[in-house]
PDB file of C-alpha atoms and ligand atoms in Angstrom:
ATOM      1  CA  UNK O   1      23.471 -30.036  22.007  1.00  0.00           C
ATOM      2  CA  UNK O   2      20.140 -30.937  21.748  1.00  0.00           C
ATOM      3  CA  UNK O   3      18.866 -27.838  24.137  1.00  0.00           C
ATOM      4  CA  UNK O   4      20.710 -25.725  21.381  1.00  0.00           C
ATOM      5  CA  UNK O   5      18.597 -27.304  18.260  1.00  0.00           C
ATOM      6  CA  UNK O   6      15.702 -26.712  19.986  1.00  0.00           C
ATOM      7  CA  UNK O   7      16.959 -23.080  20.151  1.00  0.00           C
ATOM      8  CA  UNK O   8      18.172 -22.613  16.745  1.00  0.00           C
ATOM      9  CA  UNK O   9      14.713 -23.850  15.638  1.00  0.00           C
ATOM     10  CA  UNK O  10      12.897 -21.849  17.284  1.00  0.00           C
ATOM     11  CA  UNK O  11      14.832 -18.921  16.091  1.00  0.00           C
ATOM     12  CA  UNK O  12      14.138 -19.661  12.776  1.00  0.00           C
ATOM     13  CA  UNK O  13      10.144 -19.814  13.377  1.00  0.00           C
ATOM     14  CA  UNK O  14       7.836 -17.336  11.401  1.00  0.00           C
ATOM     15  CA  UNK O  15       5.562 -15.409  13.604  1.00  0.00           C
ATOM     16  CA  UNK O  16       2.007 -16.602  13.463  1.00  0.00           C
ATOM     17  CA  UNK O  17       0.193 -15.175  10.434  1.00  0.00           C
ATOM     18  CA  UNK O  18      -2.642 -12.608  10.939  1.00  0.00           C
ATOM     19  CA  UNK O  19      -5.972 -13.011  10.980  1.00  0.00           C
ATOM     20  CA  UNK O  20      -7.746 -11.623   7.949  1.00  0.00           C
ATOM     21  CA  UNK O  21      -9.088  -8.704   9.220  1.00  0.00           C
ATOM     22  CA  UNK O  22     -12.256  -6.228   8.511  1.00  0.00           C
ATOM     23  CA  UNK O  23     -11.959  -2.589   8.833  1.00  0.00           C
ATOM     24  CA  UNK O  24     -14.601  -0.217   7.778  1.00  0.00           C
ATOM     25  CA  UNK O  25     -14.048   3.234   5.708  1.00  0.00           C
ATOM     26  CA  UNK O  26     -15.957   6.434   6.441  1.00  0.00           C
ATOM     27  CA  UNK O  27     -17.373   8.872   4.460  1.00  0.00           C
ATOM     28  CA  UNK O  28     -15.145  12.045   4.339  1.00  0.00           C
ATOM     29  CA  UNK O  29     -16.076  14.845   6.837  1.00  0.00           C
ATOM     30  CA  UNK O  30     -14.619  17.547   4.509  1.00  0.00           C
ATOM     31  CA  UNK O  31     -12.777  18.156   1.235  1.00  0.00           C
ATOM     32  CA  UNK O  32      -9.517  16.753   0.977  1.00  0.00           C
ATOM     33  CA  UNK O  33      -6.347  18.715  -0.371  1.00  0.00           C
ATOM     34  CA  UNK O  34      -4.563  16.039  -1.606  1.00  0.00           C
ATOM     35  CA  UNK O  35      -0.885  17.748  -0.270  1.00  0.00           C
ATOM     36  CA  UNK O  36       0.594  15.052   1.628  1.00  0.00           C
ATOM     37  CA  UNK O  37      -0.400  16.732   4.409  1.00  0.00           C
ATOM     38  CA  UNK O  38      -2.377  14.903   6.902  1.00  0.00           C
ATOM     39  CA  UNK O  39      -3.846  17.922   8.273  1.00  0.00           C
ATOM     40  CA  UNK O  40      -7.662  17.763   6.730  1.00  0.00           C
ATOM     41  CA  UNK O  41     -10.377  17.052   8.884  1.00  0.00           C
ATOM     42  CA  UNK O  42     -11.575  14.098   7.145  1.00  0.00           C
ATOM     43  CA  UNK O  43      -8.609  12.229   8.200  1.00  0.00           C
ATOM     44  CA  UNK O  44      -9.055  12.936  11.708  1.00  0.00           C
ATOM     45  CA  UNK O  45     -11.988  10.463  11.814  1.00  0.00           C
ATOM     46  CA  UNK O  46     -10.231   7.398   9.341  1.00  0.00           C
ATOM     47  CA  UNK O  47      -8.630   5.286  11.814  1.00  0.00           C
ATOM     48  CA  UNK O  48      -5.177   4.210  11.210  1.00  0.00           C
ATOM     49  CA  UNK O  49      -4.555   0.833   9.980  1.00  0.00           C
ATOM     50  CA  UNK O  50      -1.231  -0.160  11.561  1.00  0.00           C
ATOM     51  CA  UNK O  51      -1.075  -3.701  11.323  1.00  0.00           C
ATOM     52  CA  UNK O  52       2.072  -4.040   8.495  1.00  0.00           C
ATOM     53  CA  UNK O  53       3.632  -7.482   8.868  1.00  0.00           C
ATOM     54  CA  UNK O  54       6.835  -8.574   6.823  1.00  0.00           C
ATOM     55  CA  UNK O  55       5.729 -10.905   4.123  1.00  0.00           C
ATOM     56  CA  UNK O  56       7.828 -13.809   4.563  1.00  0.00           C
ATOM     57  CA  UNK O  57       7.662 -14.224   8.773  1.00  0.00           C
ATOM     58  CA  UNK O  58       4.388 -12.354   9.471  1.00  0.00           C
ATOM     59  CA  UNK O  59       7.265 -10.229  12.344  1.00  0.00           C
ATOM     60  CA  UNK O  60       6.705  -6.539  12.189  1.00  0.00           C
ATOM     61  CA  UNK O  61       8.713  -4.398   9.828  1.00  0.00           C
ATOM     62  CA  UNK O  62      11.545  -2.200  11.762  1.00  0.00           C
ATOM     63  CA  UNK O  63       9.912   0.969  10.811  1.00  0.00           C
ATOM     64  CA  UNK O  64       6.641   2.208  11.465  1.00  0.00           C
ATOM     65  CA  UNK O  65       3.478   2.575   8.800  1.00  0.00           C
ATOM     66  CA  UNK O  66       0.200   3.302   8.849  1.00  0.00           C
ATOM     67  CA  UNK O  67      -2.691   4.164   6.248  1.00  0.00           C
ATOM     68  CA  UNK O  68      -5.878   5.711   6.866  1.00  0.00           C
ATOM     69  CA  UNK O  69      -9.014   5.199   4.042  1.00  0.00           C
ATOM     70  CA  UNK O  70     -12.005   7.706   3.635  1.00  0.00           C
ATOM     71  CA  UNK O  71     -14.327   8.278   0.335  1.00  0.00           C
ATOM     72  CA  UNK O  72     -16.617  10.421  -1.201  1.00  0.00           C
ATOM     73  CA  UNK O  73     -19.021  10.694  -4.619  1.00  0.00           C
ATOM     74  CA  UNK O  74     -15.651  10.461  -6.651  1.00  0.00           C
ATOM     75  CA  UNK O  75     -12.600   9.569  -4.889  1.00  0.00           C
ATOM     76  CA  UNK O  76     -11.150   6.978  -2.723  1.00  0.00           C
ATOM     77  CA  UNK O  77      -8.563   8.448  -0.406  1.00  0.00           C
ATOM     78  CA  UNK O  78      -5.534   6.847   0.898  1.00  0.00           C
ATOM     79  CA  UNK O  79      -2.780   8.227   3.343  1.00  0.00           C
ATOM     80  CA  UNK O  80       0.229   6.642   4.364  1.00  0.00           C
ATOM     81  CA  UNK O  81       2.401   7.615   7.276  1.00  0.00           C
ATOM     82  CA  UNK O  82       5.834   5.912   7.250  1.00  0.00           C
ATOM     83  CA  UNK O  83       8.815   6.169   9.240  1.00  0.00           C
ATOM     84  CA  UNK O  84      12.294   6.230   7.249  1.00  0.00           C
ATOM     85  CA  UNK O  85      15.685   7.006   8.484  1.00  0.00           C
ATOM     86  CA  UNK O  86      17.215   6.978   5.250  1.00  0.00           C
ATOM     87  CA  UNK O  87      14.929   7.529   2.166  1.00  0.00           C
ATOM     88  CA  UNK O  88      15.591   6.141  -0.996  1.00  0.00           C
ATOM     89  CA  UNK O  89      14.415   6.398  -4.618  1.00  0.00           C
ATOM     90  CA  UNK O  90      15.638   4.805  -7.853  1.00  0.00           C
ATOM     91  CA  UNK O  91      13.150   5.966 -10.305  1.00  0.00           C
ATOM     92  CA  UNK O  92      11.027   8.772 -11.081  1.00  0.00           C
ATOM     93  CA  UNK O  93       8.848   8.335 -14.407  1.00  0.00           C
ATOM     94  CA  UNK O  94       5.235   6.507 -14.828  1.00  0.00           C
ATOM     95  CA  UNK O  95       5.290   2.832 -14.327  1.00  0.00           C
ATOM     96  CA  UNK O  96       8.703   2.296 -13.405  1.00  0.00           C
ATOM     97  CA  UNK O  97      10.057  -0.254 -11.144  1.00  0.00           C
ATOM     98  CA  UNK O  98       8.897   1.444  -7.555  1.00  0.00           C
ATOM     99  CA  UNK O  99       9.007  -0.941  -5.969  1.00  0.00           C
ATOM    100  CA  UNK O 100      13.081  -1.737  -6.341  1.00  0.00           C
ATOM    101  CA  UNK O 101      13.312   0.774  -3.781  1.00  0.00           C
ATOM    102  CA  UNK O 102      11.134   3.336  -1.199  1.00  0.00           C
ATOM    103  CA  UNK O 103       7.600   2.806  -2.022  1.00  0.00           C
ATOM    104  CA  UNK O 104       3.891   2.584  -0.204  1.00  0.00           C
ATOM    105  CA  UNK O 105       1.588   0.291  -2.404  1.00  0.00           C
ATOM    106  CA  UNK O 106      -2.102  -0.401  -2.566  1.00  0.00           C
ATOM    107  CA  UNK O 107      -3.750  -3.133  -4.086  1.00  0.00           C
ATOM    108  CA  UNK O 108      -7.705  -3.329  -4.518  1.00  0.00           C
ATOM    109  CA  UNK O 109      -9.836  -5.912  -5.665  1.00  0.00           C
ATOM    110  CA  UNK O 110     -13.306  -4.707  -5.657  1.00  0.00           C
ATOM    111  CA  UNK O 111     -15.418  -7.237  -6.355  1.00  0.00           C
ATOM    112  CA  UNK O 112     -15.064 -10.887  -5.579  1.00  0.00           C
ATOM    113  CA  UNK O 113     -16.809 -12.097  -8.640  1.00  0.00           C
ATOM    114  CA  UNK O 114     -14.352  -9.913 -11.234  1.00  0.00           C
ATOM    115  CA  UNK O 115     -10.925 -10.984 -11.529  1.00  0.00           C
ATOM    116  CA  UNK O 116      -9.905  -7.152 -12.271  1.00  0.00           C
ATOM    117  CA  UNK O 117      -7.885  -5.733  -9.650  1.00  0.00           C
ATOM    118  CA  UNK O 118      -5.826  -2.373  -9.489  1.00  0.00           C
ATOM    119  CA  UNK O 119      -2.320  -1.473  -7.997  1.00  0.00           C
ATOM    120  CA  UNK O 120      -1.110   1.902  -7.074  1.00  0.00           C
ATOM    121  CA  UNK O 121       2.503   2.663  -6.031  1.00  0.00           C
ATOM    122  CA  UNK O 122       4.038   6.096  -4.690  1.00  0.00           C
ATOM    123  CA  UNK O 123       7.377   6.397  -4.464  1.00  0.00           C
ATOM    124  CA  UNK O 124       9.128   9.274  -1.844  1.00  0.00           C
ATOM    125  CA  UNK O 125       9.901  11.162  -4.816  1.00  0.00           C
ATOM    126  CA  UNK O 126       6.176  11.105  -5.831  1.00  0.00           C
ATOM    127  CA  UNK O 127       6.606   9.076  -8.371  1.00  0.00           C
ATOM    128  CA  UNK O 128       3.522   6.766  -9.933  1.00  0.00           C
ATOM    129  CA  UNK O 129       3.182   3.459 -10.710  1.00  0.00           C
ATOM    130  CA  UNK O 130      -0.604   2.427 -11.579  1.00  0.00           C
ATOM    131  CA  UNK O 131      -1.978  -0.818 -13.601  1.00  0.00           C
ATOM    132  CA  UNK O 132      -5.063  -2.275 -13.680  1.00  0.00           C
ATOM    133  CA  UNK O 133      -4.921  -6.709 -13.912  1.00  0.00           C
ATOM    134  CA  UNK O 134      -6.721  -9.603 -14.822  1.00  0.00           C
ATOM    135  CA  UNK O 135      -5.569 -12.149 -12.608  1.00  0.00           C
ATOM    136  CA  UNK O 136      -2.658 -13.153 -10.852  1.00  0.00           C
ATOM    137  CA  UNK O 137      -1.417 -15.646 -13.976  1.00  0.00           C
ATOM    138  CA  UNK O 138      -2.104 -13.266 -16.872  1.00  0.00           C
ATOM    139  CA  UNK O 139       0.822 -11.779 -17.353  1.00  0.00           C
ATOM    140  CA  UNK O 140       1.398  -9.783 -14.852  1.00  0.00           C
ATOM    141  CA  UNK O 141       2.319  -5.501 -14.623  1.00  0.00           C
ATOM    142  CA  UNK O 142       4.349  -6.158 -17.892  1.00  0.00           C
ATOM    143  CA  UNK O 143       1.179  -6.695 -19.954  1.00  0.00           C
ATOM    144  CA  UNK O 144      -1.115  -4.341 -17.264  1.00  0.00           C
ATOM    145  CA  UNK O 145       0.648  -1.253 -16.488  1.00  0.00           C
ATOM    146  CA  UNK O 146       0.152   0.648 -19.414  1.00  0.00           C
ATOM    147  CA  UNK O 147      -3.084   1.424 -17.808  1.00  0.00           C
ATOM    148  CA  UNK O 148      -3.233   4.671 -16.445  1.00  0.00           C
ATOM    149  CA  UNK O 149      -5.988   6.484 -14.600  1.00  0.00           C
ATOM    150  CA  UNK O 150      -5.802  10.295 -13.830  1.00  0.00           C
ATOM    151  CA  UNK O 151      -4.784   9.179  -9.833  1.00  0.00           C
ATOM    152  CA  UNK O 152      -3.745  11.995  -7.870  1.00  0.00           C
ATOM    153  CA  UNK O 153      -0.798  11.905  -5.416  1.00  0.00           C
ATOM    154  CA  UNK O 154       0.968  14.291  -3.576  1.00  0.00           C
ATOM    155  CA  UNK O 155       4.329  13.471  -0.918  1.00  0.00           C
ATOM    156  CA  UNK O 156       5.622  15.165   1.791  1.00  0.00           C
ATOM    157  CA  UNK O 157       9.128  14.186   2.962  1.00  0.00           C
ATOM    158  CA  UNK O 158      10.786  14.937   6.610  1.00  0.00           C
ATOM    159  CA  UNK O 159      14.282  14.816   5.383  1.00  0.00           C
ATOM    160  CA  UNK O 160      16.439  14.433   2.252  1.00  0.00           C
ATOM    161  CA  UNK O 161      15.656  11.699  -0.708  1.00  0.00           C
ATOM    162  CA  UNK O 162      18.770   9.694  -1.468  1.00  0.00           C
ATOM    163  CA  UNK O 163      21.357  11.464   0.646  1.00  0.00           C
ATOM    164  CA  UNK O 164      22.440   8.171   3.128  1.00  0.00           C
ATOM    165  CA  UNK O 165      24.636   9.297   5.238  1.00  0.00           C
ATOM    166  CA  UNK O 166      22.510  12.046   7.526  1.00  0.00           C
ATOM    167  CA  UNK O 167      19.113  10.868   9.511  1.00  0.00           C
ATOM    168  CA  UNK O 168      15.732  10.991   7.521  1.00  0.00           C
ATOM    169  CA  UNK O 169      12.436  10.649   9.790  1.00  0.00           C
ATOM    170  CA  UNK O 170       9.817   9.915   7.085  1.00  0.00           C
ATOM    171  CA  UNK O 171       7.756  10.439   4.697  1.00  0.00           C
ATOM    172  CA  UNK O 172       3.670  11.096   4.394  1.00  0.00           C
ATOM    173  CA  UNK O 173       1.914   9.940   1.150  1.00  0.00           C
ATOM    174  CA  UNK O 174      -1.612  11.171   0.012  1.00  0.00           C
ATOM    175  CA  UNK O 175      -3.609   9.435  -2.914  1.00  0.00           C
ATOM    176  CA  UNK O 176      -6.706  10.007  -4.773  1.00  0.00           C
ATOM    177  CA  UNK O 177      -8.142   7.681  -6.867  1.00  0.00           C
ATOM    178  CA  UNK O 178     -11.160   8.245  -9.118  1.00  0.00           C
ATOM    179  CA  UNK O 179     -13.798   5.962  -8.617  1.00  0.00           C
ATOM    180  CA  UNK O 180     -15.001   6.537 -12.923  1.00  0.00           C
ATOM    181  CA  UNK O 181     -11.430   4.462 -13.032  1.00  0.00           C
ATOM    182  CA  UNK O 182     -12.752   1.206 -11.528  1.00  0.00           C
ATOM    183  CA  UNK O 183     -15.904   1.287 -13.387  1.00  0.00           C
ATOM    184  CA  UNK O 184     -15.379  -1.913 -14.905  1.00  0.00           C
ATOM    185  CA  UNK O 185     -15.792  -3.509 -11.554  1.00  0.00           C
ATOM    186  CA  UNK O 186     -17.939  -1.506  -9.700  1.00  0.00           C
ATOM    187  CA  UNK O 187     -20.102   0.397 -12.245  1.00  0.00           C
ATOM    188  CA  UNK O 188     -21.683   3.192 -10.632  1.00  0.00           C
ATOM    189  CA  UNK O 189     -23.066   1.596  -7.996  1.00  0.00           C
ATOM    190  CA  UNK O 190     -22.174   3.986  -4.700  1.00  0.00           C
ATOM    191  CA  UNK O 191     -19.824   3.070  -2.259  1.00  0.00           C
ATOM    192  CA  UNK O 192     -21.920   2.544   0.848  1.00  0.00           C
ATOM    193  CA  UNK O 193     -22.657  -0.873   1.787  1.00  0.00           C
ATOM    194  CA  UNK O 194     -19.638  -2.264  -0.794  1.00  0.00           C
ATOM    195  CA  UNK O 195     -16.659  -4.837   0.785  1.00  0.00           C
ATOM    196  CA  UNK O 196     -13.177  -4.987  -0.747  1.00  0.00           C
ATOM    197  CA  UNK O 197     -10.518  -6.694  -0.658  1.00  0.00           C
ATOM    198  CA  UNK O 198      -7.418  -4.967  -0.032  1.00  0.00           C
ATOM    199  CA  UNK O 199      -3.608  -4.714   0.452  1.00  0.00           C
ATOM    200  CA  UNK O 200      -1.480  -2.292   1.800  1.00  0.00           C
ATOM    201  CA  UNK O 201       2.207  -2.666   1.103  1.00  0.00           C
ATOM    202  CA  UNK O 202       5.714  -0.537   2.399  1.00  0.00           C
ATOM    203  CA  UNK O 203       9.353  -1.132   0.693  1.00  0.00           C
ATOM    204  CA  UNK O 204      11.342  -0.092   2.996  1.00  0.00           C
ATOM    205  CA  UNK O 205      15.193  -0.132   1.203  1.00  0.00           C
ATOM    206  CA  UNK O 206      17.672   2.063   3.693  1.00  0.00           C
ATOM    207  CA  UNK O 207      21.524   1.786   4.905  1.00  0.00           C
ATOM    208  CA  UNK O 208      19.467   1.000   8.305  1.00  0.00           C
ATOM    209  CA  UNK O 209      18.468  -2.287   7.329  1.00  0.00           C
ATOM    210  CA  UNK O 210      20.617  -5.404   6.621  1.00  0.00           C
ATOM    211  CA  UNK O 211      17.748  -6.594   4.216  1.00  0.00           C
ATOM    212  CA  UNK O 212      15.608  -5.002   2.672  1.00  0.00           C
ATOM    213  CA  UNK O 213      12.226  -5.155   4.199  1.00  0.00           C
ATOM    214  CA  UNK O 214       8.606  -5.401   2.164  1.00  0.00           C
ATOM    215  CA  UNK O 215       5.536  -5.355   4.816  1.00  0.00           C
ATOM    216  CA  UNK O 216       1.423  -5.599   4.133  1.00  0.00           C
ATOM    217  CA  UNK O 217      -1.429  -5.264   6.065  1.00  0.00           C
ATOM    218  CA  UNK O 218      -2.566  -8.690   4.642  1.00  0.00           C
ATOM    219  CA  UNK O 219      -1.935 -12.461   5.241  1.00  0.00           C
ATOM    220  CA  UNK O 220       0.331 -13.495   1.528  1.00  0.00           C
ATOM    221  CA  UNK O 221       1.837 -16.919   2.067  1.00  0.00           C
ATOM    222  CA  UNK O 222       5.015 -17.039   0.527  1.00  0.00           C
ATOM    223  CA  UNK O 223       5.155 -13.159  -0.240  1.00  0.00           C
ATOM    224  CA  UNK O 224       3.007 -13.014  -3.206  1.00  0.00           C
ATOM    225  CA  UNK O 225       1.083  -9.886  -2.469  1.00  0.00           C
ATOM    226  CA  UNK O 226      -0.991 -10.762  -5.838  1.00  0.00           C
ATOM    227  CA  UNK O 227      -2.624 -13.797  -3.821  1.00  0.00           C
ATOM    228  CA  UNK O 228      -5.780 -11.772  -3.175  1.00  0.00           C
ATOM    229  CA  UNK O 229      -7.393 -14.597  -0.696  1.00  0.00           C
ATOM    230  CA  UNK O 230      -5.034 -13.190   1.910  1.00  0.00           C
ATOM    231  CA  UNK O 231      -5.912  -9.432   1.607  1.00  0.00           C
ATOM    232  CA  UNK O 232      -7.975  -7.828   4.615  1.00  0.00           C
ATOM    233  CA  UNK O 233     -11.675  -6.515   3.454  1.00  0.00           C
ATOM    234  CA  UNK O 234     -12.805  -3.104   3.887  1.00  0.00           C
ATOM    235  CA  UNK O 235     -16.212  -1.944   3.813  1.00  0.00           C
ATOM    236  CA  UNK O 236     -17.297   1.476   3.101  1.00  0.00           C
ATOM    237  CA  UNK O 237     -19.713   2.632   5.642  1.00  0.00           C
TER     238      UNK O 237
HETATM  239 CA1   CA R   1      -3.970  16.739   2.834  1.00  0.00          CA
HETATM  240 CA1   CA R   2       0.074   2.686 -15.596  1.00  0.00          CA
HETATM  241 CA1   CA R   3      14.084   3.677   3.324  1.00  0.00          CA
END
């Protein structure tokens, strides 16, 4: 009996939580046709960020994810690669609830001595969510989503969007985001030399899955993504 407690407890463990860690974001090597397609040459020199954990055991999420980040005078660029066997949308107009089902999310807080900080959600369907907040207890995307900024996103989807019963492989998501819409945090100061804090975030709803499974390249105790002292920092280079 007592071998088995000692076995059920350790089956109930959390892995360890991540380090917070520091990547750095290049300069673009080219234009970027925001397509979905991950085909430009700028992304061939943005490393991939793979390091999704689920939010409430720190385990990695069943399917795989990755984002790449690269910049220029006037856009922050974001691409998500995500595996998906059976891809699922509910909703398909500005600001709805994307994340109730298949959606890649970024969260940026620029500067550490603003409370502003921005969220962007794509869903499959290419769907946008986008709100810019004043900290984590002001009310939250109810009072902050009717911000919009003129974000540009494009999806390309290997398979079919809400058809469960064949085999979907994934989905590629590329985002744009115009730096004039975070000038109330970082002015127009350039890039180069700046550190953020950020979060990358996959919903991952499918028949696959016998719960549904929300993952972030950050360390958020409890699963409150908006708990920016656990987002990794990037620094544009
Ligand atoms: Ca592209
Ligand atoms: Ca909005
Ligand atoms: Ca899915």
């Amino acid at each position: 009996m007592l071998v088995m407690g000692i076995v059920l407890v350790c089956g109930m463990l959390a892995a360890a939580p991540p380090p917070l860690l520091h990547f750095e974001c290049a300069r673009t090597a080219g234009a970027i046709v925001v397509d979905g397609e991950s085909d430009d040459k700028a992304w061939d020199n943005a490393e991939p960020i793979t390091d999704f954990r689920l939010w409430e055991t720190f385990e990695r999420p069943t399917e795989r994810t990755s984002v790449r980040f690269c910049y220029d005078d006037d856009y922050l660029y974001a691409l998500f690669e995500c595996d998906d066997p059976d891809i699922f949308t509910l909703y398909d107009s500005r600001d709805a609830y994307i994340w109730e089902s298949d959606a890649v999310e970024l969260f940026l807080k620029p500067d550490a001595d603003n409370p502003i900080y921005y969220e962007f959600e794509v869903a499959p369907n290419n769907a946008v969510f986008d709100a810019r907040m004043v900290n984590t207890g002001s009310g939250g995307f109810r009072r902050w989503a009717k911000w919009n900024c003129d974000v540009r996103t494009a999806v390309q989807v290997r398979g079919s969007i809400n058809e469960w019963k064949d085999r979907d492989e994934g989905y590629t998501v590329e985002i744009a985001i115009p730096l004039a819409a975070l000038s109330e945090t970082i002015g127009d100061r350039p890039l180069r030399g700046q550190t953020w804090k950020f979060a990358a975030v996959r919903v991952d709803v499918s028949v696959t899955l016998d719960k549904e499974e929300r993952s972030s390249t950050a360390n958020v105790p409890g699963g409150d993504i908006h708990q920016k002292n656990g987002y990794f920092s990037l620094t544009f280079k």
